[in-house]
Amino acid sequence: MELPEDIDDDTVADVADRHGTPTYVTSAATVRDRFDRLRDAFPDARIQYAAKANTNPRILRLLRERGAALDTVSLGEVVAGERAGFGGDEMMYTSYAPSPDELAEVVDRGVLVNVDSAGQMETVLEAGADRVGVRVNPGVGAGHSDEVVTGGKGARFGVSPDEAAALFERAVGAGADPACLHAHIGSGFTEPEPLVRATERLCEVVGDLPVTPEYVDIGGGLGVPYREGEEPLDVAALGEQVRDAFNVDATLVVEPGRYLVAESTVLVTRVNTVGDGVVGVDAGFNVLLRPAMYDAYHAVTNLSRDFPVAEYDIAGPICESGDYLAHGREIAKPREGDLLAFQTTGAYGFVMASRYNSRPLPAEVLIDDGIELIRERETVEEQFRNVKLD
Ligand code: LLP
């Protein structure tokens, strides 16, 4: 699998020398390229990057400079957005079961909240919101695994179309503008069909609302190829079909996270142990959780040598038998000290990292005008900064 733009074996070796491992290395050019492809596919839409995929404010800033708005799920993401220069009116907030205090904070910052319950609507109105959105379950769900399907039967996200109409009425009655109808069907689908169907359904729902909102947000979920030879989602075709289905007088909002950032990044990790058919590296599920959590596949290459090739399982340093980043991969026979690169790790990589086993959070580097450290590696001591011993 090809490395992201402007990243080659030497760049990665240089990053590892200067900043150590494990480190996430992101290509700014690839992020811009994916944004531009999406812009071409959805020329009139508001492209609202879902910050949860990668919240590094430098990456948020880069996307903002390209013209992205921001979807957030927590106060933390709103603050990350502010740090990157997003104004309240450039952000939306769509969360499940947030606390009333957090909702009030977010409203205060001028961010439009998409509520998904009557209780949330009351909290947001009480907090003085003059605009509010409603998240609806469009009855369609899709995703790379059950854990990430958020629409359709049995999903806990979003209200029914009837309740959405009632919540719109409630907002109007309270003198607020119901400015958005929102839906998100799930994450990582690779065919246009489910999102097109959800768009059709959303437009029908809009027809039954007391007022047409300024925005109709069809959510994100656009998948990317993780394996060599996997067909990418045809975003141009998706854009065309969604635009054909979109027959209401509102601004279309698309809200992808993964699509914009996943392919921009490699995780660089160093080999510490080589055994019989298994190699131990310095990144485990504390650094890249997706393989352990979803059985997700990330392509891996040995950047330090090309041959001879053999099959290996790749294990992390966490003291659990399940700590593998990959199984049965053909890679150039590693030696201790070699650098391995895990691909397509820009989405749900760093953001899902933890301090399990008291290993500090990894570093992040941006390749744009040269190599730039955009998040220092946490130190061992920093992990304990909030601990009270007396
Ligand atoms: N909008 C909402 C309301 C969402 O909940 C999500 C993702 C997105 C947009 C963006 O979805 P995307 O375009 O990135 O697929 N940790 C999982 C993915 C969880 C996605 C959760 N919601 C993974 O690593 O695959």
Coordinates of C-alpha atoms and ligand atoms in Angstrom, one line a residue:
M1 CA 0.0 0.0 0.0
E2 CA 1.3 3.4 -0.9
L3 CA 2.5 5.8 1.8
P4 CA 0.6 9.1 2.1
E5 CA 1.8 12.1 0.0
D6 CA 5.2 13.6 1.0
I7 CA 6.0 10.6 3.3
D8 CA 8.7 8.1 2.4
D9 CA 10.9 5.7 4.3
D10 CA 13.5 8.4 4.9
T11 CA 11.1 10.9 6.2
V12 CA 9.7 8.3 8.7
A13 CA 13.2 7.3 9.8
D14 CA 14.0 11.0 10.3
V15 CA 10.9 11.4 12.4
A16 CA 11.7 8.4 14.5
D17 CA 15.3 9.7 15.1
R18 CA 14.1 13.1 16.1
H19 CA 11.0 12.4 18.0
G20 CA 11.1 8.7 18.9
T21 CA 8.4 6.1 18.6
P22 CA 5.5 5.3 18.6
T23 CA 4.5 8.4 16.6
Y24 CA 1.6 9.3 14.3
V25 CA 2.9 10.9 11.2
T26 CA 0.4 12.9 9.1
S27 CA 0.6 14.2 5.6
A28 CA -1.0 17.7 5.3
A29 CA -1.1 17.2 1.5
T30 CA -3.2 14.1 1.8
V31 CA -5.7 15.8 4.1
R32 CA -6.0 18.7 1.7
D33 CA -6.4 16.3 -1.2
R34 CA -9.3 14.4 0.5
F35 CA -11.0 17.7 1.4
D36 CA -10.7 18.9 -2.2
R37 CA -12.1 15.6 -3.6
L38 CA -15.1 15.9 -1.3
R39 CA -15.6 19.6 -2.2
D40 CA -15.6 18.5 -5.9
A41 CA -18.2 15.8 -5.1
F42 CA -20.4 18.2 -3.0
P43 CA -19.8 21.6 -4.5
D44 CA -22.6 23.4 -2.6
A45 CA -22.6 21.5 0.6
R46 CA -21.4 22.6 4.0
I47 CA -18.5 20.1 4.6
Q48 CA -18.5 19.6 8.4
Y49 CA -15.6 17.6 9.5
A50 CA -16.4 15.2 12.4
A51 CA -13.7 16.2 14.9
K52 CA -13.9 12.9 16.7
A53 CA -11.8 11.2 14.1
N54 CA -8.8 13.3 14.8
T55 CA -8.9 16.3 17.1
N56 CA -5.4 17.6 16.8
P57 CA -6.1 21.4 16.5
R58 CA -3.4 21.7 13.9
I59 CA -5.3 19.3 11.7
L60 CA -8.5 21.1 12.5
R61 CA -6.9 24.4 11.5
L62 CA -5.7 22.9 8.2
L63 CA -9.2 21.8 7.4
R64 CA -10.7 25.1 8.4
E65 CA -8.3 26.9 6.1
R66 CA -9.6 24.7 3.3
G67 CA -13.2 25.7 4.1
A68 CA -14.5 23.0 6.5
A69 CA -17.0 23.6 9.2
L70 CA -16.8 21.3 12.3
D71 CA -19.0 18.7 14.0
T72 CA -18.3 18.2 17.7
V73 CA -19.5 15.7 20.3
S74 CA -18.2 17.1 23.5
L75 CA -17.1 20.4 25.1
G76 CA -13.5 19.2 24.6
E77 CA -14.0 19.0 20.9
V78 CA -15.6 22.5 20.9
V79 CA -12.5 23.8 22.7
A80 CA -10.3 22.0 20.2
G81 CA -12.3 23.7 17.4
E82 CA -11.9 27.1 19.1
R83 CA -8.2 26.6 19.4
A84 CA -8.1 25.9 15.7
G85 CA -9.9 29.2 15.0
F86 CA -13.5 27.9 14.4
G87 CA -16.2 30.4 15.5
G88 CA -19.3 29.1 17.2
D89 CA -21.3 29.5 14.0
E90 CA -18.8 27.3 12.2
M91 CA -19.5 24.4 14.6
M92 CA -22.3 22.0 15.4
Y93 CA -22.6 19.8 18.5
T94 CA -24.2 16.4 18.2
S95 CA -24.0 14.2 21.3
Y96 CA -25.7 11.4 23.1
A97 CA -26.7 11.9 26.7
P98 CA -24.6 15.0 27.4
S99 CA -24.9 16.7 30.8
P100 CA -27.1 19.8 31.2
D101 CA -24.1 21.8 32.2
E102 CA -22.1 20.8 29.1
L103 CA -25.1 21.7 26.9
A104 CA -25.4 25.1 28.5
E105 CA -21.6 25.7 28.0
V106 CA -21.9 24.7 24.4
V107 CA -24.9 27.0 23.8
D108 CA -23.0 29.8 25.5
R109 CA -20.2 29.4 23.0
G110 CA -22.7 30.0 20.1
V111 CA -22.6 26.4 18.8
L112 CA -25.7 24.9 17.3
V113 CA -26.8 21.8 19.2
N114 CA -28.5 18.9 17.5
V115 CA -30.7 17.5 20.3
D116 CA -31.8 13.9 20.4
S117 CA -34.4 14.0 23.1
A118 CA -37.2 16.2 24.4
G119 CA -35.2 16.7 27.6
Q120 CA -32.2 18.0 25.7
M121 CA -34.4 20.4 23.8
E122 CA -35.7 21.9 27.1
T123 CA -32.1 22.2 28.5
V124 CA -30.9 23.9 25.3
L125 CA -33.9 26.3 25.2
E126 CA -33.4 27.1 28.9
A127 CA -29.8 27.9 28.2
G128 CA -31.0 30.6 25.8
A129 CA -30.3 29.0 22.4
D130 CA -32.0 30.9 19.6
R131 CA -31.2 28.1 17.1
V132 CA -31.4 24.4 17.6
G133 CA -31.2 21.2 15.6
V134 CA -32.8 17.8 16.0
R135 CA -31.2 14.5 15.4
V136 CA -33.6 12.0 13.8
N137 CA -33.2 8.3 13.2
P138 CA -33.9 7.9 9.4
G139 CA -34.5 4.2 9.7
V140 CA -31.3 3.3 7.8
G141 CA -28.1 2.0 9.3
A142 CA -24.7 1.0 7.9
G143 CA -21.1 0.6 9.0
H144 CA -17.9 -1.5 9.0
S145 CA -19.0 -3.4 12.1
D146 CA -22.1 -3.6 14.4
E147 CA -20.4 -1.4 17.0
V148 CA -20.5 1.6 14.7
V149 CA -24.0 1.4 13.2
T150 CA -26.0 4.4 14.6
G151 CA -29.2 4.4 12.5
G152 CA -32.0 2.0 11.8
K153 CA -33.9 -0.3 14.0
G154 CA -32.7 -0.6 17.6
A155 CA -30.2 2.3 17.3
R156 CA -30.3 4.5 20.4
F157 CA -29.4 7.7 18.5
G158 CA -32.0 10.2 17.2
V159 CA -35.7 10.6 17.6
S160 CA -38.5 9.3 15.4
P161 CA -39.7 11.4 12.5
D162 CA -42.9 12.2 14.4
E163 CA -41.0 13.3 17.5
A164 CA -38.7 15.4 15.3
A165 CA -41.7 17.3 14.0
A166 CA -43.0 17.7 17.6
L167 CA -39.5 19.0 18.7
F168 CA -39.5 21.5 15.8
E169 CA -42.9 22.7 17.0
R170 CA -41.6 23.1 20.5
A171 CA -38.6 25.2 19.3
V172 CA -40.9 27.5 17.2
G173 CA -43.2 27.8 20.2
A174 CA -40.3 28.9 22.4
G175 CA -39.2 31.5 19.8
A176 CA -36.1 29.6 18.6
D177 CA -35.3 28.7 15.1
P178 CA -35.2 25.0 14.3
A179 CA -32.2 25.3 12.0
C180 CA -31.1 21.8 11.4
L181 CA -32.4 18.3 10.8
H182 CA -29.5 15.9 11.5
A183 CA -28.9 12.2 11.0
H184 CA -25.9 9.9 11.0
I185 CA -26.4 6.3 9.9
G186 CA -23.0 4.8 10.9
S187 CA -19.4 4.7 10.0
G188 CA -17.3 3.1 7.3
F189 CA -19.7 2.1 4.6
T190 CA -18.1 1.7 1.1
E191 CA -21.1 1.9 -1.2
P192 CA -23.2 5.1 -1.8
E193 CA -26.6 3.3 -1.4
P194 CA -27.3 3.6 2.3
L195 CA -26.4 7.3 2.5
V196 CA -28.5 8.0 -0.6
R197 CA -31.4 6.1 0.9
A198 CA -31.0 8.0 4.2
T199 CA -31.0 11.3 2.2
E200 CA -34.2 10.4 0.5
R201 CA -35.8 9.5 3.8
L202 CA -34.6 12.7 5.5
C203 CA -36.1 14.8 2.7
E204 CA -39.4 13.1 3.3
V205 CA -39.1 13.9 7.0
V206 CA -38.4 17.5 6.1
G207 CA -41.7 17.6 4.2
D208 CA -43.6 16.8 7.4
L209 CA -41.9 19.4 9.5
P210 CA -43.7 22.6 10.4
V211 CA -40.8 24.7 8.9
T212 CA -37.9 23.8 6.6
P213 CA -34.6 24.1 8.5
E214 CA -31.7 26.0 7.1
Y215 CA -29.5 22.8 7.2
V216 CA -30.2 19.2 6.5
D217 CA -27.3 17.2 7.8
I218 CA -27.0 13.7 6.4
G219 CA -24.0 12.8 8.7
G220 CA -20.8 11.1 7.8
G221 CA -19.6 7.5 7.6
L222 CA -17.8 7.5 4.3
G223 CA -15.5 4.5 4.3
V224 CA -11.9 4.3 3.0
P225 CA -9.9 1.4 1.8
Y226 CA -7.7 -0.3 4.5
R227 CA -6.5 -3.2 2.4
E228 CA -4.3 -3.3 -0.7
G229 CA -6.6 -3.5 -3.8
E230 CA -9.8 -2.7 -1.9
E231 CA -12.2 -0.5 -4.0
P232 CA -12.5 3.0 -2.6
L233 CA -15.9 4.6 -2.2
D234 CA -16.7 6.5 -5.3
V235 CA -17.3 9.9 -3.7
A236 CA -18.0 11.6 -7.0
A237 CA -20.9 9.1 -7.7
L238 CA -22.0 9.4 -4.1
G239 CA -22.1 13.2 -4.4
E240 CA -24.1 13.0 -7.6
Q241 CA -26.6 10.5 -6.2
V242 CA -27.1 12.4 -3.0
R243 CA -27.6 15.7 -4.8
D244 CA -30.2 14.0 -7.0
A245 CA -32.0 12.7 -3.9
F246 CA -31.8 16.0 -2.1
N247 CA -35.0 17.8 -3.1
V248 CA -35.6 20.3 -0.3
D249 CA -34.8 23.9 -0.1
A250 CA -32.0 23.7 2.6
T251 CA -28.2 23.6 2.7
L252 CA -27.0 20.1 2.5
V253 CA -24.4 19.2 5.2
V254 CA -22.1 16.2 5.0
E255 CA -20.2 15.3 8.1
P256 CA -17.3 12.9 7.4
G257 CA -14.5 12.2 9.8
R258 CA -12.7 9.2 8.6
Y259 CA -12.8 10.1 4.9
L260 CA -10.9 13.3 5.4
V261 CA -8.1 12.1 7.6
A262 CA -7.7 8.3 7.8
E263 CA -5.4 7.9 4.8
S264 CA -3.2 10.8 5.7
T265 CA -1.4 9.1 8.5
V266 CA 1.0 6.3 9.4
L267 CA 1.8 5.1 12.8
V268 CA 5.5 4.5 13.2
T269 CA 6.5 1.9 15.8
R270 CA 9.8 0.3 16.6
V271 CA 10.6 -3.5 16.9
N272 CA 11.7 -4.4 20.4
T273 CA 11.5 -8.2 20.3
V274 CA 11.6 -10.8 17.5
G275 CA 10.3 -14.3 18.2
D276 CA 9.3 -17.2 16.1
G277 CA 6.6 -15.8 13.8
V278 CA 5.8 -13.0 16.2
V279 CA 7.4 -9.6 16.5
G280 CA 6.9 -7.3 19.5
V281 CA 6.7 -3.5 18.8
D282 CA 6.4 -0.4 21.1
A283 CA 2.8 0.3 20.1
G284 CA -0.1 -1.8 21.4
F285 CA -3.8 -1.3 21.8
N286 CA -2.9 1.6 24.1
V287 CA -1.7 3.4 20.9
L288 CA -3.9 1.9 18.2
L289 CA -7.1 0.4 19.5
R290 CA -8.9 -0.4 16.3
P291 CA -7.5 -3.9 15.7
A292 CA -8.3 -5.1 19.3
M293 CA -11.7 -3.4 19.4
Y294 CA -13.1 -4.0 16.0
D295 CA -10.8 -6.6 14.6
A296 CA -9.8 -3.8 12.2
Y297 CA -7.2 -4.3 9.5
H298 CA -4.3 -1.8 9.1
A299 CA -1.7 -2.6 6.4
V300 CA 1.8 -2.7 7.8
T301 CA 5.3 -2.5 6.2
N302 CA 8.8 -2.9 7.5
L303 CA 10.4 0.4 6.6
S304 CA 13.9 -0.7 7.5
R305 CA 14.4 -3.6 4.9
D306 CA 12.7 -5.2 1.9
F307 CA 13.6 -8.9 2.2
P308 CA 13.5 -11.8 2.9
V309 CA 9.8 -11.8 3.5
A310 CA 8.1 -14.0 6.1
E311 CA 4.8 -14.2 7.9
Y312 CA 4.4 -12.5 11.4
D313 CA 1.9 -11.7 14.0
I314 CA 2.6 -8.2 15.4
A315 CA 2.1 -7.8 19.1
G316 CA 2.2 -4.7 21.4
P317 CA 3.7 -4.3 24.8
I318 CA 0.5 -4.5 26.8
C319 CA 0.3 -7.4 29.2
E320 CA -2.8 -9.0 27.7
S321 CA -2.8 -11.9 25.4
G322 CA -5.1 -10.0 23.0
D323 CA -2.7 -7.2 22.4
Y324 CA -2.0 -7.7 18.7
L325 CA -2.0 -5.0 16.0
A326 CA -2.0 -7.6 13.2
H327 CA -2.0 -11.3 12.5
G328 CA -0.3 -13.3 9.8
R329 CA 1.2 -10.5 7.8
E330 CA 3.9 -10.9 5.2
I331 CA 6.6 -8.4 6.0
A332 CA 10.4 -8.2 5.5
K333 CA 11.8 -10.3 8.3
P334 CA 12.3 -7.8 11.1
R335 CA 15.3 -7.3 13.4
E336 CA 15.3 -5.5 16.7
G337 CA 15.3 -1.7 16.1
D338 CA 13.5 -1.9 12.7
L339 CA 10.7 0.6 12.1
L340 CA 7.3 -0.6 11.1
A341 CA 4.6 1.6 9.6
F342 CA 0.9 1.0 10.2
Q343 CA -1.1 2.6 7.5
T344 CA -4.5 4.4 7.4
T345 CA -4.3 5.4 11.0
G346 CA -5.3 9.1 10.8
A347 CA -8.9 8.5 11.9
Y348 CA -9.7 7.0 15.3
G349 CA -6.0 6.4 15.9
F350 CA -4.5 8.9 18.4
V351 CA -7.9 9.9 19.7
M352 CA -8.6 6.4 20.9
A353 CA -5.2 6.0 22.6
S354 CA -5.0 5.4 26.3
R355 CA -2.5 5.3 29.1
Y356 CA -3.1 1.6 29.9
N357 CA -0.1 0.0 31.6
S358 CA 1.0 3.5 32.5
R359 CA 2.4 4.1 29.0
P360 CA 2.2 7.8 28.1
L361 CA 0.3 9.0 25.1
P362 CA 2.3 9.0 21.8
A363 CA 3.6 12.0 19.7
E364 CA 2.1 13.4 16.6
V365 CA 4.0 14.9 13.7
L366 CA 2.8 16.8 10.6
I367 CA 4.6 16.7 7.3
D368 CA 3.9 19.9 5.5
D369 CA 6.7 22.3 5.1
G370 CA 9.1 19.8 6.5
I371 CA 8.7 17.8 9.7
E372 CA 6.8 19.5 12.5
L373 CA 6.0 18.1 15.9
I374 CA 2.3 18.9 16.5
R375 CA 1.9 17.1 19.8
E376 CA 4.8 16.2 22.1
R377 CA 5.1 12.8 23.4
E378 CA 3.7 12.8 26.9
T379 CA 6.3 12.2 29.6
V380 CA 6.0 9.3 32.1
E381 CA 5.7 11.9 34.9
E382 CA 2.9 13.9 33.2
Q383 CA 0.6 10.9 33.5
F384 CA 0.5 11.5 37.2
R385 CA 0.0 15.2 37.3
N386 CA -3.5 15.1 38.7
V387 CA -2.8 12.5 41.4
K388 CA -3.0 13.6 45.0
L389 CA -0.7 11.7 47.3
D390 CA -1.5 13.6 50.5
Ligands
LLP1 N1 -21.3 12.4 12.7 C1 -21.7 11.8 13.8 C2 -22.8 12.2 14.6 C3 -20.9 10.6 14.3 O1 -21.3 10.0 15.4 C4 -19.8 10.2 13.5 C5 -19.0 9.0 14.0 C6 -19.4 10.9 12.4 C7 -20.2 12.0 12.0 C8 -18.2 10.6 11.5 O2 -18.2 9.3 11.1 P1 -17.1 8.9 10.0 O3 -17.3 9.7 8.8 O4 -15.7 9.1 10.6 O5 -17.3 7.5 9.7 N2 -14.2 4.5 16.3 C9 -14.8 3.9 15.1 C10 -15.7 4.9 14.4 C11 -16.8 5.5 15.3 C12 -17.6 6.5 14.6 C13 -18.5 7.2 15.5 N3 -19.3 8.3 15.0 C14 -13.7 3.3 14.3 O6 -12.5 3.4 14.6 O7 -14.0 2.8 13.2

